[in-house]
mmCIF file of C-alpha atoms in Angstrom:
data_model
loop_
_atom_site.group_PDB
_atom_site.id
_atom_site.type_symbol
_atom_site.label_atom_id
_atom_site.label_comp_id
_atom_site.label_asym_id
_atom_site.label_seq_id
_atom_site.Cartn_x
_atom_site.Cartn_y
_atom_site.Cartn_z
ATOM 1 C CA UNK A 134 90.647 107.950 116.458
ATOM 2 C CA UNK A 135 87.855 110.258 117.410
ATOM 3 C CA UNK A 136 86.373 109.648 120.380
ATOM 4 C CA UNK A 137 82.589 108.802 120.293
ATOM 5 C CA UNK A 138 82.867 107.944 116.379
ATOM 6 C CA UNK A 139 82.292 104.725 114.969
ATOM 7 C CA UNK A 140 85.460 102.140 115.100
ATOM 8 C CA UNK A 141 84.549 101.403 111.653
ATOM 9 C CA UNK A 142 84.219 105.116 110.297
ATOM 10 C CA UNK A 143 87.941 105.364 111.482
ATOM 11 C CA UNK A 144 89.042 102.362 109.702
ATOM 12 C CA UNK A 145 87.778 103.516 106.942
ATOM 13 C CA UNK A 146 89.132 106.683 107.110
ATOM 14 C CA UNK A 147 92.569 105.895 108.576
ATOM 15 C CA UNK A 148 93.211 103.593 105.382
ATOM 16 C CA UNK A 149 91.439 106.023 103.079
ATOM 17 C CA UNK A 150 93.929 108.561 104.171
ATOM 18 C CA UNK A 151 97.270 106.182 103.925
ATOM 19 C CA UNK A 152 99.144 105.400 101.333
ATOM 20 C CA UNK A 153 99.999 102.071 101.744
ATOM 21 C CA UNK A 154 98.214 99.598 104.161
ATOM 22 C CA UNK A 155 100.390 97.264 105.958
ATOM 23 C CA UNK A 156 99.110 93.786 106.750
ATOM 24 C CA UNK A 157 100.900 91.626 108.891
ATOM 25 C CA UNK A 158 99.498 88.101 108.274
ATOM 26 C CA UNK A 159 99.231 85.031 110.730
ATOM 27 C CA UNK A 160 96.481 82.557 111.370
ATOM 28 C CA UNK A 161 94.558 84.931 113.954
ATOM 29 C CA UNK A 162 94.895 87.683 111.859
ATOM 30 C CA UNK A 163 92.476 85.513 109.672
ATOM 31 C CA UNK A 164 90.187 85.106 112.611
ATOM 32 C CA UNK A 165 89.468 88.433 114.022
ATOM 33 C CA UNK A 166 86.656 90.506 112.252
ATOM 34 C CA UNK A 167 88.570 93.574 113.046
ATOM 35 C CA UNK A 168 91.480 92.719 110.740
ATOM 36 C CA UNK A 169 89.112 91.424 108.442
ATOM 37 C CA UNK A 170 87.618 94.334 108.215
ATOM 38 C CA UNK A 171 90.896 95.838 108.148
ATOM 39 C CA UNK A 172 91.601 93.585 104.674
ATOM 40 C CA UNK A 173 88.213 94.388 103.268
ATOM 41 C CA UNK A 174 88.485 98.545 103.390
ATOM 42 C CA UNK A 175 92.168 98.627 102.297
ATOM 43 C CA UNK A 176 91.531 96.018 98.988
ATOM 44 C CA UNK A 177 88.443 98.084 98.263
ATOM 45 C CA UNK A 178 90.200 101.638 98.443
ATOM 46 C CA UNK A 179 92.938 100.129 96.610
ATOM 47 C CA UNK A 180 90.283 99.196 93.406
ATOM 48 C CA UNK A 181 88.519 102.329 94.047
ATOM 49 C CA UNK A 182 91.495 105.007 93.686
ATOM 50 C CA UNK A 183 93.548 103.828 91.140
ATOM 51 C CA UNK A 184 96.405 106.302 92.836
ATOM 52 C CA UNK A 185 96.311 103.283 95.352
ATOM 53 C CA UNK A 186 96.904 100.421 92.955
ATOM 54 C CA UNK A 187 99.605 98.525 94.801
ATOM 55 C CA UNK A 188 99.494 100.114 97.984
ATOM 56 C CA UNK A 189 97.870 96.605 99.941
ATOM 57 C CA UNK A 190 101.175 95.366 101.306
ATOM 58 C CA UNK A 191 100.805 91.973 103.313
ATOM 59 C CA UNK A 192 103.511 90.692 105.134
ATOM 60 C CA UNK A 193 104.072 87.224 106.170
ATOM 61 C CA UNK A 194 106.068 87.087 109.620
ATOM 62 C CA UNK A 195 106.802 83.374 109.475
ATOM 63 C CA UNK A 196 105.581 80.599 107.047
ATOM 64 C CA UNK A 197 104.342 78.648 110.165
ATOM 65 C CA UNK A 198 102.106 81.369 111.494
ATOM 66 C CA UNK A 199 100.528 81.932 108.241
ATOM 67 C CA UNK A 200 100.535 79.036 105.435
ATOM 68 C CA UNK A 201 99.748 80.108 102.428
ATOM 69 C CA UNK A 202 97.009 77.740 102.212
ATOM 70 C CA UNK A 203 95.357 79.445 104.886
ATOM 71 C CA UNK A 204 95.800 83.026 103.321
ATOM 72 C CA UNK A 205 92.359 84.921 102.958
ATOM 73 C CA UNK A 206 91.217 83.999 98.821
ATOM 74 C CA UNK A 207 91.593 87.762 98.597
ATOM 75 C CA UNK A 208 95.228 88.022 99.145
ATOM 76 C CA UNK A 209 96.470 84.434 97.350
ATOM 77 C CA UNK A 210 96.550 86.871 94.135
ATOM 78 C CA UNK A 211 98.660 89.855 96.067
ATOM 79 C CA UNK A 212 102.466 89.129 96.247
ATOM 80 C CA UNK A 213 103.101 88.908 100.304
ATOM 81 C CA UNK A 214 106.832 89.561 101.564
ATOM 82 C CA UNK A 215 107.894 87.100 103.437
ATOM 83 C CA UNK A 216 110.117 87.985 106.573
ATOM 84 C CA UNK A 217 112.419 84.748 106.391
ATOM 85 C CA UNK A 218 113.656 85.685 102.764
ATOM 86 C CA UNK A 219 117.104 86.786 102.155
ATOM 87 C CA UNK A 220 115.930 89.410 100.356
ATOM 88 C CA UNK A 221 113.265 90.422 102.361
ATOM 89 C CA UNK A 222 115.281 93.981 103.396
ATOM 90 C CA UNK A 223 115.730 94.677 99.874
ATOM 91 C CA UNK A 224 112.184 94.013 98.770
ATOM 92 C CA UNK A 225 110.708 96.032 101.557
ATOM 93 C CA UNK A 226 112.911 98.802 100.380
ATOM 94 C CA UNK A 227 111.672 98.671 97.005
ATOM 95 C CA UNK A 228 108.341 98.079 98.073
ATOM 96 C CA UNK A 229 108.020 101.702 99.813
ATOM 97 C CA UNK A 230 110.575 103.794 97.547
#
């Protein structure tokens, strides 16, 4: 990031120039304002450039760091991989094809 520029001007920026925005979920990811932040700017790019429909990709590390009861409302419509899946090689593959 640019030194002396706001941290939120490069988040924005940084996910505005990706295309996809991985999220790796667990129960403090849910309680720091940066990541929430971080969840906010990527959903909202995604809705605003409809190039980037899809391209929100949250990933679950472990059921027990982040039950799904406890996902943010904004991703419990967003299909999350989850890392203890059998096919969780094969879906990331697909994902980013």
């Amino acid at each position: 990031f640019p030194a002396g520029a706001s941290p939120f001007k490069n988040i924005a920026d940084a996910i505005e120039r990706s295309t996809y925005t991985v999220l790796v979920l667990t129960e403090n990811f849910t309680k720091d304002r940066w990541c929430e932040k971080k969840l906010q700017t990527s959903l909202m790019d995604a809705i605003e450039d409809s190039e980037k429909y899809n391209s929100v990709i949250p990933i679950i590390p472990h059921p027990d760091l982040m039950p799904r009861k406890k996902l943010p409302s904004e991703l419990k419509t967003v299909s999350a991989l989850d890392m203890t899946n059998d096919y969780f090689d094969d879906k990331i593959k697909k994902t980013f094809k």
